[in-house]
XYZ file of C-alpha atoms in Angstrom:
143
model
C 23.910 -13.527 -2.499
C 21.426 -11.953 -4.870
C 19.917 -8.698 -4.378
C 15.897 -8.899 -3.502
C 14.263 -8.133 -6.920
C 10.481 -6.707 -6.861
C 8.527 -9.557 -8.762
C 7.440 -8.610 -12.213
C 3.951 -8.909 -11.145
C 3.789 -6.575 -8.281
C 5.836 -4.264 -10.746
C 3.105 -5.058 -13.295
C 0.029 -3.660 -10.644
C 1.848 -0.983 -8.423
C 2.606 0.396 -12.052
C -0.741 0.389 -13.420
C -2.217 1.648 -10.048
C 0.416 4.745 -9.617
C 0.259 5.436 -13.417
C -3.559 6.148 -13.261
C -3.686 7.396 -9.729
C -0.866 10.284 -10.682
C -2.048 11.373 -14.152
C 1.024 13.822 -14.133
C 4.244 13.191 -15.474
C 5.878 15.786 -13.367
C 4.188 14.724 -10.126
C 5.342 10.670 -11.161
C 8.986 12.070 -11.739
C 9.246 13.918 -8.771
C 7.923 10.827 -6.613
C 10.330 8.678 -7.860
C 13.306 10.956 -8.094
C 12.588 11.735 -4.178
C 12.375 7.929 -3.236
C 15.796 7.093 -4.898
C 15.009 5.506 -8.315
C 17.864 5.821 -10.507
C 18.495 7.828 -13.403
C 16.385 10.005 -15.838
C 12.646 9.812 -16.067
C 11.721 6.791 -18.713
C 9.777 7.659 -21.515
C 6.360 6.483 -22.316
C 3.282 7.110 -20.524
C 2.573 7.159 -17.052
C 1.971 3.236 -16.633
C 5.121 2.482 -18.551
C 7.194 5.158 -16.579
C 6.142 3.700 -13.233
C 6.773 0.025 -14.650
C 9.784 0.892 -16.426
C 11.395 3.224 -12.931
C 10.607 0.006 -10.814
C 12.404 -2.250 -13.054
C 15.430 -0.398 -13.246
C 15.380 -0.174 -9.371
C 15.604 -3.901 -9.499
C 18.608 -3.723 -12.183
C 20.570 -1.329 -10.230
C 23.013 -3.004 -7.489
C 23.154 0.273 -5.605
C 19.147 1.191 -5.306
C 16.908 -0.757 -2.690
C 13.918 -1.228 -4.927
C 12.079 -2.379 -2.407
C 12.770 1.129 -0.183
C 11.555 2.925 -3.395
C 8.734 0.597 -3.785
C 7.828 1.685 -0.375
C 8.632 5.773 -0.808
C 6.447 5.979 -4.145
C 3.324 3.735 -2.138
C 3.329 5.710 0.814
C 1.038 8.428 0.201
C -0.775 6.363 -2.171
C -1.515 3.734 0.666
C -1.771 5.954 3.609
C -2.865 9.577 3.187
C -4.061 10.555 -0.078
C -8.020 11.761 -0.349
C -10.156 9.483 -1.721
C -10.110 11.074 -5.452
C -9.615 8.054 -7.557
C -12.072 7.959 -10.353
C -13.908 10.167 -7.901
C -14.978 7.064 -6.172
C -13.962 6.052 -2.555
C -14.517 2.413 -3.170
C -12.882 2.407 -6.198
C -9.865 3.939 -4.978
C -9.849 1.325 -1.617
C -10.026 -1.388 -4.521
C -7.175 -0.403 -5.904
C -5.312 -0.239 -2.286
C -6.302 -3.535 -1.848
C -5.597 -4.950 -5.284
C -1.730 -3.430 -4.063
C -2.033 -5.331 -1.023
C -2.986 -8.548 -2.538
C -0.477 -8.658 -5.479
C 2.757 -8.421 -2.490
C 0.841 -10.788 -0.566
C 1.354 -13.235 -3.276
C 4.711 -12.994 -2.829
C 5.259 -12.954 1.113
C 5.556 -9.553 1.061
C 3.266 -6.781 2.645
C 2.779 -3.083 3.031
C 3.190 -1.403 6.216
C 2.908 2.308 7.538
C 5.780 4.593 6.754
C 6.553 3.051 3.507
C 7.951 -0.271 4.298
C 8.008 -3.421 2.288
C 8.335 -6.303 4.811
C 9.010 -9.771 3.533
C 11.743 -8.558 1.110
C 14.555 -9.205 2.644
C 13.566 -13.128 4.246
C 17.471 -14.290 3.484
C 19.663 -13.717 6.500
C 21.025 -10.328 7.151
C 24.390 -9.290 4.722
C 25.667 -6.957 7.801
C 25.819 -7.822 11.289
C 23.867 -6.081 14.288
C 27.479 -4.742 15.264
C 28.209 -3.318 11.577
C 25.064 -1.402 11.505
C 25.549 -0.061 15.002
C 28.386 0.796 14.556
C 27.267 2.841 11.115
C 24.379 4.074 12.948
C 22.226 3.042 10.822
C 19.601 2.745 12.647
C 17.144 2.386 10.034
C 18.984 -0.446 9.009
C 18.384 -2.137 12.441
C 15.104 -1.451 12.898
C 14.506 -3.148 9.453
C 16.334 -6.025 10.432
C 13.867 -6.358 13.818
């Protein structure tokens, strides 16, 4: 079974939104590395860095691209103080833009950095295997 990939349109929107919101290369590097993005930071401006890293997550079989996506979105979607362009309405609109981009592909962002709808196919592991491995996050995501 092929690994689910973040749609390119979602990557474009998220890359643009995060790249503009977190205008610091260091902050973006830490954010992506903290959430398991593979390899060294991509070269380019902040938007390019975000989009390239999300594409790299899609390409790396060992990386759960949707877990990285949810992780890098969490602070922006839930906790940030509305500083975006010094305009809270603009900041809210960018959150809605991300949700809309996800929604076009049957995906949605949920509290705690979870992207739901990303694993619409059948589970690759049985419940017994997940419980035996004490992989409770996988069990929770499955339900």
